[in-house]
CSV table of C-alpha atoms in Angstrom, one decimal:
chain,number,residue,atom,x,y,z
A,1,UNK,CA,-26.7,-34.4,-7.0
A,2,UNK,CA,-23.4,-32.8,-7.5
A,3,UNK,CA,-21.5,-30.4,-5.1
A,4,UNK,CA,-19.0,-27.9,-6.4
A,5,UNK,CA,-16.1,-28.1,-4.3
A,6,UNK,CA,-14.3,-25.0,-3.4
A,7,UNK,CA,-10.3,-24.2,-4.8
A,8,UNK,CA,-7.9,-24.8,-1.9
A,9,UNK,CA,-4.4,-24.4,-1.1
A,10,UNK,CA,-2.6,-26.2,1.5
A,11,UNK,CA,0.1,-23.3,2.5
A,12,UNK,CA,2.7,-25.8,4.1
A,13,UNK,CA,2.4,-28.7,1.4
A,14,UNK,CA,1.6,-26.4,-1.7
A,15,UNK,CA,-1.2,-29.0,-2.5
A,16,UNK,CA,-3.3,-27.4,-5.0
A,17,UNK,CA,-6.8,-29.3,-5.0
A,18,UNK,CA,-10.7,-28.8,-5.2
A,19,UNK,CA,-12.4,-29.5,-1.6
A,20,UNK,CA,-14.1,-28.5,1.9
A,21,UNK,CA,-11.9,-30.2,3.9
A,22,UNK,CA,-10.5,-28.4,6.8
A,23,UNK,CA,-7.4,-30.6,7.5
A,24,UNK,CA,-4.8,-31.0,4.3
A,25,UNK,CA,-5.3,-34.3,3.1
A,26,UNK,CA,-1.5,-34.9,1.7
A,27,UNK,CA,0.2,-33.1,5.2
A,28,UNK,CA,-2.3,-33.0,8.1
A,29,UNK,CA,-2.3,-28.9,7.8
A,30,UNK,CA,-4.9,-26.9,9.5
A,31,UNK,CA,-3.5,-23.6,7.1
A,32,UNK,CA,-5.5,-24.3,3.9
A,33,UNK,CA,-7.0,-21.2,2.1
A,34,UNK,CA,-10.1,-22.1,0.6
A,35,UNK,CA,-11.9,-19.4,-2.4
A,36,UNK,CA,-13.9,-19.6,-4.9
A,37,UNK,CA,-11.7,-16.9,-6.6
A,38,UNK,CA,-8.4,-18.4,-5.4
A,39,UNK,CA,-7.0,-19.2,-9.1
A,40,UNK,CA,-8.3,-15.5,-10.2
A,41,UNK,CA,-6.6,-13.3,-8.2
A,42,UNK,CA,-3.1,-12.3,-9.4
A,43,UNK,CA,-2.0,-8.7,-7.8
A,44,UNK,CA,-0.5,-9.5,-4.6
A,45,UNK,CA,0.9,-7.4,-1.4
A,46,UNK,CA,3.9,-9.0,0.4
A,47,UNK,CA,4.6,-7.3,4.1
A,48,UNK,CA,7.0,-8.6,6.2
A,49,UNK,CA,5.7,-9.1,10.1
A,50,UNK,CA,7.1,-7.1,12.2
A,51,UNK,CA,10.1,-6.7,10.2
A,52,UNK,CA,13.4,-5.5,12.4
A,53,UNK,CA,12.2,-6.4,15.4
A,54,UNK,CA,11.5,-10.3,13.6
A,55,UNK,CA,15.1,-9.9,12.4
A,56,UNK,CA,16.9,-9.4,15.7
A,57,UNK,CA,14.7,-12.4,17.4
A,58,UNK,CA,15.8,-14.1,14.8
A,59,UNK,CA,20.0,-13.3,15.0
A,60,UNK,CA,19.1,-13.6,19.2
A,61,UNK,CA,17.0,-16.8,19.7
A,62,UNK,CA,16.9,-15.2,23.7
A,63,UNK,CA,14.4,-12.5,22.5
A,64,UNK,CA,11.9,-14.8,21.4
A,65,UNK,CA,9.6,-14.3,23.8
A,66,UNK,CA,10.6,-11.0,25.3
A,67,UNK,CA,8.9,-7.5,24.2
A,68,UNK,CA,11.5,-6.1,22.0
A,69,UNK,CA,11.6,-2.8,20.5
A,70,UNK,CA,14.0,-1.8,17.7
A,71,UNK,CA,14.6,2.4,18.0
A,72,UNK,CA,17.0,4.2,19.8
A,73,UNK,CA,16.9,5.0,23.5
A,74,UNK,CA,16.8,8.0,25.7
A,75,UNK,CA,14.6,10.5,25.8
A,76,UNK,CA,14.5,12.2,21.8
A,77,UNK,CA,14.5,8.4,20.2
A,78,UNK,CA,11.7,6.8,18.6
A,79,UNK,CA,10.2,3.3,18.2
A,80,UNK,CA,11.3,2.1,14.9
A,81,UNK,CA,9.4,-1.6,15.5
A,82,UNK,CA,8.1,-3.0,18.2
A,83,UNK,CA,7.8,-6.6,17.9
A,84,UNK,CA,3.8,-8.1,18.6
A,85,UNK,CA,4.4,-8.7,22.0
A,86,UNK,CA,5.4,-5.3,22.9
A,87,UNK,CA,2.5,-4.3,20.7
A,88,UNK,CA,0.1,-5.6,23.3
A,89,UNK,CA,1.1,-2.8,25.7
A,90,UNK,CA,0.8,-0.3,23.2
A,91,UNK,CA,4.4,0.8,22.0
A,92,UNK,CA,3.6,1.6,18.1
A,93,UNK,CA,6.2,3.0,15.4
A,94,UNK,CA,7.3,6.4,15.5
A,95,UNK,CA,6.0,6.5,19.0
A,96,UNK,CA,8.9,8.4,21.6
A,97,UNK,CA,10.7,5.9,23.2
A,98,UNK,CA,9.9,7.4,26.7
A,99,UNK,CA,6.1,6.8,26.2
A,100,UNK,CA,6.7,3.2,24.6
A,101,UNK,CA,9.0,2.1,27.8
A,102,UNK,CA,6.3,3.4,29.8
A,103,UNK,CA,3.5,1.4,28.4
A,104,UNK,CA,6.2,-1.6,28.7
A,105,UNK,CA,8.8,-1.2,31.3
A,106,UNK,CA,10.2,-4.8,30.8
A,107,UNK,CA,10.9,-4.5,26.9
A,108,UNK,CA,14.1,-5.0,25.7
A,109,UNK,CA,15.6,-2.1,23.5
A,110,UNK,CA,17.9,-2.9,20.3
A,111,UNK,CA,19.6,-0.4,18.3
A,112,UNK,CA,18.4,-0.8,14.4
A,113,UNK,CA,21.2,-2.1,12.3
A,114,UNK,CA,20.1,-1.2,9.1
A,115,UNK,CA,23.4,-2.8,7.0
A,116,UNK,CA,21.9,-6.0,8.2
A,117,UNK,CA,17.7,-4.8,7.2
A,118,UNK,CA,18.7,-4.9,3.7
A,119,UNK,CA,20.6,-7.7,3.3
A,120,UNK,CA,17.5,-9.5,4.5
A,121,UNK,CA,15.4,-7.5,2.5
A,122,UNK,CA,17.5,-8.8,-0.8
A,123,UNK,CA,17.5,-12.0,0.2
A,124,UNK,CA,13.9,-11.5,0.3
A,125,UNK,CA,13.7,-9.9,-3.1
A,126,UNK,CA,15.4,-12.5,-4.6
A,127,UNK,CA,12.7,-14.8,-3.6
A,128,UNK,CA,10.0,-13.0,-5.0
A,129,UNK,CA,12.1,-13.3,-8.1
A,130,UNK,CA,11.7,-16.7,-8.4
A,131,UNK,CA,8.1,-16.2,-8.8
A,132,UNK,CA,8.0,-12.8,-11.3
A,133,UNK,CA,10.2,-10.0,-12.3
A,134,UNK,CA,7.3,-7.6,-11.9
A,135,UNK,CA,7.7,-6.5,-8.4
A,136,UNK,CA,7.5,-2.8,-6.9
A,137,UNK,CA,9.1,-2.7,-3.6
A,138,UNK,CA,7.6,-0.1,-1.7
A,139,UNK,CA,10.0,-0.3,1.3
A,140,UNK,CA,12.6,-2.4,2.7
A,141,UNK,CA,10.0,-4.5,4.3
A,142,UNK,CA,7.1,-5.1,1.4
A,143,UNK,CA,6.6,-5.2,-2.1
A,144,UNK,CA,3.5,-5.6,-4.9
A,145,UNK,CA,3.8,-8.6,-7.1
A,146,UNK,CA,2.1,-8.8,-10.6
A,147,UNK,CA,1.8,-12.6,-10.7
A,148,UNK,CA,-0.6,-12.4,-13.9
A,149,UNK,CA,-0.1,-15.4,-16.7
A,150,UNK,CA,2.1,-13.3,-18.6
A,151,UNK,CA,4.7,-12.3,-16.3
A,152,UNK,CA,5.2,-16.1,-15.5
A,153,UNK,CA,4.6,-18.6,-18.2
A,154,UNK,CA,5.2,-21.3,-15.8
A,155,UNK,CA,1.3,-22.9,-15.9
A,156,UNK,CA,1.6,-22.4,-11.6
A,157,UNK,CA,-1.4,-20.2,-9.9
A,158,UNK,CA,-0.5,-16.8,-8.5
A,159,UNK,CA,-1.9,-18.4,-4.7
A,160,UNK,CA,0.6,-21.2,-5.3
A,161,UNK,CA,3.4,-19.2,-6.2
A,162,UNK,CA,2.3,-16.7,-3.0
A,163,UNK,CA,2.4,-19.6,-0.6
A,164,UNK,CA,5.6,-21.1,-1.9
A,165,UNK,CA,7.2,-17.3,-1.4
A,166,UNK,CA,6.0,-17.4,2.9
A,167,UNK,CA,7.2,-21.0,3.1
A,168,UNK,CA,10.6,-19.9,1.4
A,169,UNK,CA,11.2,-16.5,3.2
A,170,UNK,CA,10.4,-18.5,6.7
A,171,UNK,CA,13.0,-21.4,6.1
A,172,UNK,CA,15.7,-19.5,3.9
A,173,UNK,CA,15.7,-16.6,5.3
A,174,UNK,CA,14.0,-17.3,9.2
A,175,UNK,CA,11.4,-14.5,9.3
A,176,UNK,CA,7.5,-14.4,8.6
A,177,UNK,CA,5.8,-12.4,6.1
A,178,UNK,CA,1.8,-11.3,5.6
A,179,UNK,CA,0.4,-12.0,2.1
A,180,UNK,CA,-2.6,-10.3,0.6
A,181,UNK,CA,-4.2,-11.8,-2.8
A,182,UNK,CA,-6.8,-9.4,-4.8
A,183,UNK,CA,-6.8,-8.0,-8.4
A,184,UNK,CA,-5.9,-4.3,-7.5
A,185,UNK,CA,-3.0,-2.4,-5.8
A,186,UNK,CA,-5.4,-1.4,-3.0
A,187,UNK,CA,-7.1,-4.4,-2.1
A,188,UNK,CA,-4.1,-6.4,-2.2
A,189,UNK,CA,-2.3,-4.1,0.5
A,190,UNK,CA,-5.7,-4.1,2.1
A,191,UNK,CA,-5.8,-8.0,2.6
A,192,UNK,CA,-2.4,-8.0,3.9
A,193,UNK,CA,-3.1,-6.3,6.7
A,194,UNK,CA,-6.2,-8.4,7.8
A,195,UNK,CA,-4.5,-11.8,9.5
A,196,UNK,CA,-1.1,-10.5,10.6
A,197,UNK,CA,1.5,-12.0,11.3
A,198,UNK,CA,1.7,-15.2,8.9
A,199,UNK,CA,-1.2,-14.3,7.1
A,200,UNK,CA,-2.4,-14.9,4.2
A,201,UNK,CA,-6.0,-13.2,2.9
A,202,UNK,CA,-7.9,-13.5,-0.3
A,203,UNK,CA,-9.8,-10.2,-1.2
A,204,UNK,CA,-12.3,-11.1,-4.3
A,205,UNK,CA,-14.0,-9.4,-6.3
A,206,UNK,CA,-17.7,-10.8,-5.7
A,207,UNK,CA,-19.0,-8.9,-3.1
A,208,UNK,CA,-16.2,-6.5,-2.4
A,209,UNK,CA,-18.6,-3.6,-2.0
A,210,UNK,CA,-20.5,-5.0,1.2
A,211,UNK,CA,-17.1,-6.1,2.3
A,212,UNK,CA,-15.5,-2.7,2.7
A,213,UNK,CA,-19.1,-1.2,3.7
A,214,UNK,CA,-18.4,-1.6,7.7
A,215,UNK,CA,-14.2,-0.8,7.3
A,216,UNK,CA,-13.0,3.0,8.2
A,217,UNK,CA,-12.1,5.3,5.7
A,218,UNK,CA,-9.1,5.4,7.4
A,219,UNK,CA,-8.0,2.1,5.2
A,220,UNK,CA,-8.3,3.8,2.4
A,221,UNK,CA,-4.4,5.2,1.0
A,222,UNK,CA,-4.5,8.5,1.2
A,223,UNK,CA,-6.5,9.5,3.8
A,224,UNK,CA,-4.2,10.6,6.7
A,225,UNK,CA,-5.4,11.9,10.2
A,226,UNK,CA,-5.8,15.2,8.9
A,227,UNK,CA,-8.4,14.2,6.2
A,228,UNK,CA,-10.1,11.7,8.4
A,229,UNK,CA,-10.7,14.5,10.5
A,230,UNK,CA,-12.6,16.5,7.8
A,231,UNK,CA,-14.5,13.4,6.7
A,232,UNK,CA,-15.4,12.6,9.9
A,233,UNK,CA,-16.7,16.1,10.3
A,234,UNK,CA,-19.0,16.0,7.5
A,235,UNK,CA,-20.6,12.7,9.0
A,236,UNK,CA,-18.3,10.1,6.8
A,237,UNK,CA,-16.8,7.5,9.1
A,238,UNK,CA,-17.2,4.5,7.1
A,239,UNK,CA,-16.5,3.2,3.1
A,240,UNK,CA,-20.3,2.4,3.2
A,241,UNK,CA,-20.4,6.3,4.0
A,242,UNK,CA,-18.7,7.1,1.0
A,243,UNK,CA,-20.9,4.5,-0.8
A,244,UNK,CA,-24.0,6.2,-0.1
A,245,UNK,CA,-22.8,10.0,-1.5
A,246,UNK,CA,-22.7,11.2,-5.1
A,247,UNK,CA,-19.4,11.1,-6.9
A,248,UNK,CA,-19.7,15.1,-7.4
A,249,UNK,CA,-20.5,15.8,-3.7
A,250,UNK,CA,-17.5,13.9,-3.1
A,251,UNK,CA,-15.2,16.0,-5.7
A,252,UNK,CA,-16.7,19.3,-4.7
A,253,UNK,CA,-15.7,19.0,-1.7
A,254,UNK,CA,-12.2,16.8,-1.8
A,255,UNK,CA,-10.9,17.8,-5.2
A,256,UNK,CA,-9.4,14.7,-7.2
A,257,UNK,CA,-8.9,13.6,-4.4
A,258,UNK,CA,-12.7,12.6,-4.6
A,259,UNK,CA,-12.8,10.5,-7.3
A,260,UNK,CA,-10.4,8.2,-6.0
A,261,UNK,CA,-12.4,7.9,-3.2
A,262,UNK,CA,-15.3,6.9,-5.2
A,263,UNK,CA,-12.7,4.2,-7.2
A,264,UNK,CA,-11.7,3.2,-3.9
A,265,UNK,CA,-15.5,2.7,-2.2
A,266,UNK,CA,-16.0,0.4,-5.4
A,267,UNK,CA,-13.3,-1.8,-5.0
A,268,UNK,CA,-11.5,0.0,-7.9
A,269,UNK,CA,-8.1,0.9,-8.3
A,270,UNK,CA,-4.6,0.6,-10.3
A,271,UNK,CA,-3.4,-2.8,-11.2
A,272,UNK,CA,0.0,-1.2,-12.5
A,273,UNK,CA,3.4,-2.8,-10.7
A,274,UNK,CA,6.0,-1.0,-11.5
A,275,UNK,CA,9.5,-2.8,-11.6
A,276,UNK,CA,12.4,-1.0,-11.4
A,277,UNK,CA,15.1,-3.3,-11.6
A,278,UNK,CA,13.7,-5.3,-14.8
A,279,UNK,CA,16.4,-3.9,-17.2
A,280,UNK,CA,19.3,-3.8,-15.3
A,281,UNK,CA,20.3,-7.3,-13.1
A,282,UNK,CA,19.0,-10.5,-12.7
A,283,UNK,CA,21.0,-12.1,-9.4
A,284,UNK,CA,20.2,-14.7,-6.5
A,285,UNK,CA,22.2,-14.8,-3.5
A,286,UNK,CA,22.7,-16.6,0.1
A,287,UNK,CA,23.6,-15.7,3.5
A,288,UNK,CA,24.9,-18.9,5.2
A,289,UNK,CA,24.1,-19.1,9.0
A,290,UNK,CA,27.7,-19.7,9.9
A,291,UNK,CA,30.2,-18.1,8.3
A,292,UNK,CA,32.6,-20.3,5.2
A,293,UNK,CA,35.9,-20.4,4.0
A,294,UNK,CA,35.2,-23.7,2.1
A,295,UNK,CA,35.7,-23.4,-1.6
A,296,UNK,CA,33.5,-26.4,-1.9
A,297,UNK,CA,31.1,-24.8,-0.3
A,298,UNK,CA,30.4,-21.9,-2.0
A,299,UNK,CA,30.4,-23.4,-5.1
A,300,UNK,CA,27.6,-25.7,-3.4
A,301,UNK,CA,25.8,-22.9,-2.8
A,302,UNK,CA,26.1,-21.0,-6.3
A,303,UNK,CA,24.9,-23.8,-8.3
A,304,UNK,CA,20.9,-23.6,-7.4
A,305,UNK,CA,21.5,-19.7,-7.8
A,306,UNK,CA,22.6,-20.0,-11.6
A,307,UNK,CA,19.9,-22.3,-12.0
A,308,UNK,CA,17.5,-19.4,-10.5
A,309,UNK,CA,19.1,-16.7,-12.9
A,310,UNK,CA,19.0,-19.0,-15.7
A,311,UNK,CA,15.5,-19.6,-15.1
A,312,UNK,CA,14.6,-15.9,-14.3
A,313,UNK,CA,16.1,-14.5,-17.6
A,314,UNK,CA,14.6,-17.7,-19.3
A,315,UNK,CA,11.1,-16.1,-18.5
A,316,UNK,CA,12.1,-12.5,-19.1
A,317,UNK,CA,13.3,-13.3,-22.2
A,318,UNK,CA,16.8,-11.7,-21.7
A,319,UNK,CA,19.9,-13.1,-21.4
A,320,UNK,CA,23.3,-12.0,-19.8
A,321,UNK,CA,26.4,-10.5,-21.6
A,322,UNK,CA,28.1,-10.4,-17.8
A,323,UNK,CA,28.2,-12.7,-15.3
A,324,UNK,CA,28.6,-11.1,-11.4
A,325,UNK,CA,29.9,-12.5,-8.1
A,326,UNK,CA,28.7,-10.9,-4.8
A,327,UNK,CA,31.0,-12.2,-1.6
A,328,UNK,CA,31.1,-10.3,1.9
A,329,UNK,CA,33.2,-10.9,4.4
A,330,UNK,CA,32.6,-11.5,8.0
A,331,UNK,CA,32.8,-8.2,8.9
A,332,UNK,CA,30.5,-7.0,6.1
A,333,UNK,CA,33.0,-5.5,3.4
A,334,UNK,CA,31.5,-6.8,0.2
A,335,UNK,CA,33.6,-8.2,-2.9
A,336,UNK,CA,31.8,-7.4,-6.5
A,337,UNK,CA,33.5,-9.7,-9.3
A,338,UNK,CA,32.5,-9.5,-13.0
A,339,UNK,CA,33.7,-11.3,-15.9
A,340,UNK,CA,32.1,-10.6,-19.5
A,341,UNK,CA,31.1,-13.5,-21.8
A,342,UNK,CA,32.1,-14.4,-25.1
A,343,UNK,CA,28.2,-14.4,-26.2
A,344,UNK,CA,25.4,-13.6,-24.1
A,345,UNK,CA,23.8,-16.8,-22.2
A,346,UNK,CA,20.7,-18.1,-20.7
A,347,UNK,CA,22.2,-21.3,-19.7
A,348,UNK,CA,23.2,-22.2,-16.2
A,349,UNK,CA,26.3,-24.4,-16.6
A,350,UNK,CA,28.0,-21.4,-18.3
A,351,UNK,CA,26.8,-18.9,-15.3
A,352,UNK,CA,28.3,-21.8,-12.7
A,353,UNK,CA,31.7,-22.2,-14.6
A,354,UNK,CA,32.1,-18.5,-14.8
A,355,UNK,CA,31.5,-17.7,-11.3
A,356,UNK,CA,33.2,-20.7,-10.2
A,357,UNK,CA,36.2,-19.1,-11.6
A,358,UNK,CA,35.9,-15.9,-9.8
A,359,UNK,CA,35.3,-17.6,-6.5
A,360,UNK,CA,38.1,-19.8,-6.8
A,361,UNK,CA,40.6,-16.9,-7.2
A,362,UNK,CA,38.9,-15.3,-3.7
A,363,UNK,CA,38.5,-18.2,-1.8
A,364,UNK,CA,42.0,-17.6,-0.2
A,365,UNK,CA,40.9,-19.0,3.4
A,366,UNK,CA,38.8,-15.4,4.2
A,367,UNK,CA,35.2,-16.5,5.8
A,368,UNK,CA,32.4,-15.4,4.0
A,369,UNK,CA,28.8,-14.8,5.1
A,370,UNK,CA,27.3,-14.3,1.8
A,371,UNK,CA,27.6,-15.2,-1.9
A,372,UNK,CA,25.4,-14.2,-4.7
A,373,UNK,CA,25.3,-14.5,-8.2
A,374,UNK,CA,24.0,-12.7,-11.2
A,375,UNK,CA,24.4,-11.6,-15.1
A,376,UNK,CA,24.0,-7.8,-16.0
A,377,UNK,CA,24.5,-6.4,-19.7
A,378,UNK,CA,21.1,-7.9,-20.4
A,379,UNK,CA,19.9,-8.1,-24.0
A,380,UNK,CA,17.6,-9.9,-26.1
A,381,UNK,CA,16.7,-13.6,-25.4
A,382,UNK,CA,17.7,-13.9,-29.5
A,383,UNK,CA,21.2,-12.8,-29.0
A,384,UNK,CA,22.0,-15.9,-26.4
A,385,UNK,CA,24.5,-18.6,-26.8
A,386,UNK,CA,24.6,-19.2,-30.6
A,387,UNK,CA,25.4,-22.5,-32.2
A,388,UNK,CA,28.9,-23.6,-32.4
A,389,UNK,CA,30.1,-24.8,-36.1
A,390,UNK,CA,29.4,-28.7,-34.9
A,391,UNK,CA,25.4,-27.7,-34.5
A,392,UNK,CA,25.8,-27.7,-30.5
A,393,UNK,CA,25.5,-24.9,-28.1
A,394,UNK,CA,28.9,-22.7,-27.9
């Protein structure tokens, strides 16, 4: 008698197989994700862990394992972050500092730097990239990913392309991130929150009604303190709550407000990510751990980037009429260098040459801490790199 075996993801190898092992056969891994719906799902929810505070530890290896909270001090700040173990004694965000400092005396303040937030954050971005243009950043610190066939065309699952993104964002870049998997906007940002931090949690669609059943309505977007309050007041505490009452008591009394509800007590909800930087740049770019004056080694660095462009506008079907070169200094003053092209491109050696141009005329023995590359004047994939008169590429 044959046994179905279950789809499974090894998260540190990326080894895709059928099976109900426990330990990754290829790697030795304990973090395997095993769903029936694992290849399904394709509507994703990426959330950084703990995100400024998980930046600083990073910059100052001595906060690892201190209680660190990211706000400013005295007695009218605020907790911006608190990393999770400060969290154990209770400091929250947008909690006054006074109360968070007495809930942990022995936590160690840090002033947010928010120059150095978003440069992580578009490192971070540029990852996600990699994996589909389709991405709706919500904040600095998470996104929704539409990872569905046709914003990829690469043959690679949405769960492997999910997995590859953690792994990437914790060895590039040197934080963690929380990924939820579902096939709605809701879910997806639901499933995020359920293993934090490095987690990664499948939401599916077979019995998605008995799984919200037991959660609070207070999971659902939308409802605030203020309408949990009024909820809980007419006896509805749970999503099974909601389940149980007729979609017109819920309207008469909330409004539109209560249809979503019913959507949301379902399992329904929007699949719509929208991008907003699909029509203007494609880029990639790198922020070395030590700071370079090396000509050599930026170019080094550029060349997997135009690969990454190439390969973004590739599946976009676009191609770039400029190429772009990011650089910033040391002491964060940024350097934006452009060059058009004789005909719009797709290919990476002409995005490398290019850049490699620019660089070369600002690699004047300043240190840099970051390069990136890009192409904007995007057009049509039809327009790029015509033949030459010989029958090769121009």
């Amino acid at each position: 008698m044959s046994t179905t075996l279950t789809p499974t993801l090894c998260r540190d190898c990326l080894t895709h197989i059928n099976t109900d092992a426990q330990i990754c056969a290829t790697c030795g891994s304990t973090r395997l994700v095993h769903h029936a719906e694992l290849d399904e799902l394709d509507i994703a929810h990426v959330d950084c862990d703990a995100f400024y505070a998980s930046v600083e530890k990073r910059d100052d290896p001595s906060l690892r394992d201190k209680p660190l909270i990211v706000g400013h001090p005295g007695g009218r700040g605020v907790v911006t972050t608190a990393c999770y173990i400060a969290r154990k004694f209770g400091p929250r965000s947008a909690m006054p500092m006074f109360k968070a400092m007495e809930m942990c005396p022995d936590a160690v303040v840090v002033k947010p730097n928010m120059a150095k937030y978003k440069e992580v954050s578009q490192q971070i971005r540029a990852i996600f990239l990699e994996a589909t243009p389709v991405i709706e950043p919500v904040s600095m610190d998470e996104a929704y990913l539409d990872l569905s066939a046709d914003t990829r065309g690469d043959g690679l699952t949405p769960a492997w392309h999910l997995a590859r993104i953690s792994r990437r964002i914790e060895t590039d870049v040197g934080i963690s991130v929380s990924i939820g998997l579902s096939y709605n906007r809701f879910l997806a940002k639901l499933a995020s929150d359920m293993e934090k931090p490095r987690g990664y949690s499948i939401i599916p669609r077979v019995g998605v009604r008995e799984f919200l059943a037991p959660l609070p309505v207070r999971k659902i977007n939308g409802v605030g303190e203020a309408t949990a309050k009024k909820m809980d007041a007419d006896g509805i505490v749970t999503i099974g709550d909601l389940q149980a009452l007729p979609e017109a008591q819920l309207v008469t009394r909330y409004g539109k407000f209560g249809n979503r509800l019913v959507q949301y007590a379902k399992g329904e909800g929007s699949r719509r990510i929208t991008s907003s930087r699909a029509s203007k740049s494609i880029s990639a770019e790198n922020t070395f751990r030590r700071d370079t004056s090396s000509f050599d080694v930026l170019c080094e660095a550029i060349e997997p980037m135009c690969e990454t462009v190439a390969n973004r506008m590739v599946r976009s079907k676009l191609a770039g009429g400029t190429v772009v070169v990011k650089l910033k200094t040391g002491d964060f003053q940024t350097l934006t260098r452009n060059r058009k092209l004789a005909n719009p491109t797709q290919r990476a050696d002409i995005l490398y040459q290019s850049a490699r141009q620019m660089i070369e005329k600002e690699a004047n023995g300043r240190a840099f801490r970051l390069i990136g590359v890009g192409v904007a004047d995007l057009c049509s994939a039809t327009e790029a790199d015509p033949p030459d008169l010989f029958g090769g590429l121009a």
